[in-house]
Short mmCIF file of C-alpha atoms in Angstrom, two decimals:
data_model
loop_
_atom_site.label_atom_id
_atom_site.label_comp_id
_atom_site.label_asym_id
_atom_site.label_seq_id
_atom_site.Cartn_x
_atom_site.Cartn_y
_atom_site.Cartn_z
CA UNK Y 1 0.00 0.00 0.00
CA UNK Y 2 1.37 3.43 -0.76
CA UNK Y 3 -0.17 7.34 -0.46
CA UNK Y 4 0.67 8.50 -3.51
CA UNK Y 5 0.63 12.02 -2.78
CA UNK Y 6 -1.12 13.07 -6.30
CA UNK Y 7 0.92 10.70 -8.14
CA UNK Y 8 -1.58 11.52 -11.31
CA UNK Y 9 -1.21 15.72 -11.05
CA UNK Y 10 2.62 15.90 -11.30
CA UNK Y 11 4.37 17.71 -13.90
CA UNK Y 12 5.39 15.58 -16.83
CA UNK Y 13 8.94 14.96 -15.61
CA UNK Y 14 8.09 14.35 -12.44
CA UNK Y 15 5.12 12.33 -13.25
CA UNK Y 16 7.56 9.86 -15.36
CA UNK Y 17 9.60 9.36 -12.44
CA UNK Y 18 6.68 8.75 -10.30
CA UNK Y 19 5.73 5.93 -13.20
CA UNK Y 20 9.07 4.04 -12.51
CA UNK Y 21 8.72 4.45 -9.15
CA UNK Y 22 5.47 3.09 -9.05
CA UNK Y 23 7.39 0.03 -11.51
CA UNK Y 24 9.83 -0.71 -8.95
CA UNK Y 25 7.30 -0.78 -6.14
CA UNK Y 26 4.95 -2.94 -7.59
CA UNK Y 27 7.94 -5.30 -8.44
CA UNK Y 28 7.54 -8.75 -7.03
CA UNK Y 29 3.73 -8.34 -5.94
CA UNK Y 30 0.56 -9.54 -6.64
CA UNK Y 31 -1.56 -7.17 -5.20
CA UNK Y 32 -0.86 -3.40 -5.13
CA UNK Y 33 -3.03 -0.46 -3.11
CA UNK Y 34 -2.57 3.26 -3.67
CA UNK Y 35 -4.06 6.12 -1.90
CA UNK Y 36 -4.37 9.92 -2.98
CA UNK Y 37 -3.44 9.48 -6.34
CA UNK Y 38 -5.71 12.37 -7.46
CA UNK Y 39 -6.49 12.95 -11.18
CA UNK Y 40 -9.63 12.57 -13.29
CA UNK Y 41 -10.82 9.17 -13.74
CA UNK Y 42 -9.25 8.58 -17.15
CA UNK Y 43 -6.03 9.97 -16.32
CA UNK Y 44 -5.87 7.34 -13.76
CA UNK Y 45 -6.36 4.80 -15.56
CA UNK Y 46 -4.23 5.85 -18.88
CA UNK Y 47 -1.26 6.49 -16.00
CA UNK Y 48 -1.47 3.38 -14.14
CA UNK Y 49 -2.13 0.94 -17.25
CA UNK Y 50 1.09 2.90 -18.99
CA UNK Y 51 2.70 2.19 -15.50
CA UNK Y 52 2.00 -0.95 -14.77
CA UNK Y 53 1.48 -3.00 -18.69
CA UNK Y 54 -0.53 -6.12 -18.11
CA UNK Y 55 -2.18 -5.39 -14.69
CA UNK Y 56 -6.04 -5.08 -13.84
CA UNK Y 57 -6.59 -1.53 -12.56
CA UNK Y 58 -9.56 -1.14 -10.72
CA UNK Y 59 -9.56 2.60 -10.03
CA UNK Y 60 -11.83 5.40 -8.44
CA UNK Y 61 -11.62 9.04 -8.40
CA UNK Y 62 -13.13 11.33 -6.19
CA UNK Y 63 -16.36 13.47 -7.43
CA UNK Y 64 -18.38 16.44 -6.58
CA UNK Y 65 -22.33 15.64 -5.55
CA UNK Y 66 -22.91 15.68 -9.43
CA UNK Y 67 -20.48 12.97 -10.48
CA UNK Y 68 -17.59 15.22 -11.26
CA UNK Y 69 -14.39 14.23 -11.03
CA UNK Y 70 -12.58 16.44 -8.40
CA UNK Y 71 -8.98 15.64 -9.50
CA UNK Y 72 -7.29 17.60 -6.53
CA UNK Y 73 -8.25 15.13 -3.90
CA UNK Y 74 -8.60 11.63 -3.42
CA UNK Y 75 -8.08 8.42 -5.67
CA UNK Y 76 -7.74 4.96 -5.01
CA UNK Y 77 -6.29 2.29 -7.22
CA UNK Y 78 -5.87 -1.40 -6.36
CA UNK Y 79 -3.92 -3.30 -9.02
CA UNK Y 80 -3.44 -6.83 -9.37
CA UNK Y 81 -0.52 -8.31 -11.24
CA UNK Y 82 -0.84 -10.41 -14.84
CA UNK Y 83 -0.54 -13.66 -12.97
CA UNK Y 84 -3.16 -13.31 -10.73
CA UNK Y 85 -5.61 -12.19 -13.50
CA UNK Y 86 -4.76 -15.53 -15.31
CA UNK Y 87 -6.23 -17.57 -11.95
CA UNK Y 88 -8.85 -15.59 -11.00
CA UNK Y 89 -11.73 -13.12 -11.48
CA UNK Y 90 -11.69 -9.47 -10.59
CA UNK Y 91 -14.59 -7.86 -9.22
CA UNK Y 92 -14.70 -4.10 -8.70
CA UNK Y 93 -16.73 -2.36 -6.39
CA UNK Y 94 -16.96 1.70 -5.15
CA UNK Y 95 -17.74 1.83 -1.56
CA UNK Y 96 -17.01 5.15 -1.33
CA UNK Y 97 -15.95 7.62 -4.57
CA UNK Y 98 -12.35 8.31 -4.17
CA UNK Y 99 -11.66 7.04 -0.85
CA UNK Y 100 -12.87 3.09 -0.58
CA UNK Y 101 -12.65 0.63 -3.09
CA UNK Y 102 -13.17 -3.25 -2.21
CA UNK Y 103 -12.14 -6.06 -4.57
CA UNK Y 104 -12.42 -9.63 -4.64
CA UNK Y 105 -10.35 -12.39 -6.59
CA UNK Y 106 -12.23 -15.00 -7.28
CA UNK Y 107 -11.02 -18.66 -8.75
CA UNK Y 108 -12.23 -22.10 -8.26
CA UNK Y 109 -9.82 -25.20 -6.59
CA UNK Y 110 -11.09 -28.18 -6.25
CA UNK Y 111 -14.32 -27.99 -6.79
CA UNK Y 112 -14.11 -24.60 -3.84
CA UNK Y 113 -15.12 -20.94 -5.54
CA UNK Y 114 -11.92 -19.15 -2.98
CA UNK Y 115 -12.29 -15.78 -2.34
CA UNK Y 116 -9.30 -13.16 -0.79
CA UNK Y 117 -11.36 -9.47 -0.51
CA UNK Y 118 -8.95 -6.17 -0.04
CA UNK Y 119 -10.49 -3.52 1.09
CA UNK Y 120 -8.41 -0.42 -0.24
CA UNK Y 121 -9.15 2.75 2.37
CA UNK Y 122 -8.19 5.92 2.62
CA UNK Y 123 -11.16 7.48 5.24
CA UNK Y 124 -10.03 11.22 5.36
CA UNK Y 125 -13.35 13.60 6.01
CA UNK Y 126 -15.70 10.73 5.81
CA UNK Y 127 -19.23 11.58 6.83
CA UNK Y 128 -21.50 9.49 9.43
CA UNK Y 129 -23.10 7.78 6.36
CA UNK Y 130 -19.17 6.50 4.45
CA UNK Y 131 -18.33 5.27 8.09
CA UNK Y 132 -21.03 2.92 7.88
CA UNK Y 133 -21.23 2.23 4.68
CA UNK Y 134 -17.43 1.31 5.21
CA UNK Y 135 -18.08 -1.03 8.61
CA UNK Y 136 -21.08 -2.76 6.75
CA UNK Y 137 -18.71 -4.29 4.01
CA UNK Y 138 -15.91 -5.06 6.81
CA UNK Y 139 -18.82 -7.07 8.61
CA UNK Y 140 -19.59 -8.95 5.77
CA UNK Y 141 -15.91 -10.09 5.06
CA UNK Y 142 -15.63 -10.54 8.36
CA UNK Y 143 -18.72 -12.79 7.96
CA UNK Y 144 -17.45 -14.49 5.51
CA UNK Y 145 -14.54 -15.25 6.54
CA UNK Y 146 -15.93 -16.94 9.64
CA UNK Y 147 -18.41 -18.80 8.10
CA UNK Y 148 -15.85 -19.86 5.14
CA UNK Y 149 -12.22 -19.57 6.46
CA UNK Y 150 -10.89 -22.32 4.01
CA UNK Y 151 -12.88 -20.58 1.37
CA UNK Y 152 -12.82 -17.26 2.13
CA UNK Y 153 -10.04 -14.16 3.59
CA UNK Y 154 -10.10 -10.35 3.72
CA UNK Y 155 -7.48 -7.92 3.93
CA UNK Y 156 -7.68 -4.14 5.04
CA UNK Y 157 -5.34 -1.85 3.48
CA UNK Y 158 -4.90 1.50 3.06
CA UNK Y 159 -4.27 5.08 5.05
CA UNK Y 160 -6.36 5.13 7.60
CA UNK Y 161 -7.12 8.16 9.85
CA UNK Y 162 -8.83 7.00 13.54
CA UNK Y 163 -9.97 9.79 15.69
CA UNK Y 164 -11.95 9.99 18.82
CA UNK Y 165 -15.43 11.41 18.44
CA UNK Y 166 -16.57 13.74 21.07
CA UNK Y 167 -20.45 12.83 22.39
#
C-alpha cells in the first residue's frame, strides 16, 4: 500500500519518475493499493495501465455531488498483477468515490469458488453515512470469513485516519 501524494497531477517529468517508481514498487507483488493518487478518472487509468502493462486496474476518483471528477483530492487504485488475472476473477466495487474501493479475486480449486477481498481505504473527512457504509462491508468479510475460512479471507489496506469522536 502506498499514499501517492497526487501521483496523477505531477508535472510531466516528475510524473515519469513517479511511473518508474510506481514500476519498482509494484515489483515482485501480486496485489498493489494506492491512496491519494488524485487525477480525473481517465487519467488514472491511462497512467497506471502505462505504468504498470498487463495489470487489472480497478480505479476510483473522487467526485463532486454531481459525479464530477474532483482531480485535486482523493483516488484509489488497487492493481493486481498479470498472474493473478490468469487464476482468478476481478470484481470491482466503489464503496465510497475516491476514498474506498473493495475487490475480490475469485477462482475455483477443487471444486471450492476461494475468495481473498482487499479492502483499499483511505477514510479522510468521511461523513457518518461513508463510516457505515465502510463497517457494513468489513462485517460482511468478516462474515465471511468466519463462516468460510478455508474458502474465504479479507485484507484491510490502506491510510487510515482514527480519531476519537466527542459525544
Amino acid at each position: 500500500s502506498w499514499n501517492g501524494q497526487g501521483i496523477c497531477v505531477y508535472s510531466s517529468a516528475n510524473r515519469h519518475n513517479m511511473g518508474a517508481a510506481v514500476s519498482r514498487f509494484a515489483r515482485n507483488r501480486h496485489v498493489v493499493c494506492f491512496q491519494e493518487v488524485h487525477g480525473n478518472r481517465a487519467d488514472i487509468f491511462n497512467s497506471f495501465t502505462r505504468w504498470l502493462p498487463g495489470w487489472k486496474i480497478v480505479q476510483s476518483a473522487c467526485c463532486d455531488i454531481y459525479g464530477v471528477d474532483t482531480p485535486a483530492s482523493g483516488g484509489v487504485v488497487t492493481a493486481i498483477c498479470p498472474e493473478f488475472c490468469k487464476l482468478c476473477t476481478v470484481e470491482g466495487r466503489v464503496i465510497v468515490p475516491g476514498r474506498c474501493l473493495w475487490i475480490t479475486l475469485c477462482c475455483n480449486s477443487f471444486g471450492l469458488q476461494k475468495r481473498v477481498h482487499v479492502l483499499n481505504l483511505h477514510n479522510y473527512g468521511f461523513s457518518g453515512d461513508q463510516d457505515a457504509a465502510v463497517g457494513a462491508v468489513l462485517d460482511d468479510i468478516v462474515q465471511g470469513s468466519a463462516s468460510r475460512p478455508k474458502e474465504e479471507f479479507g485484507v484491510l489496506v490502506g491510510d487510515l485516519n482514527f480519531m476519537a469522536k466527542d459525544d
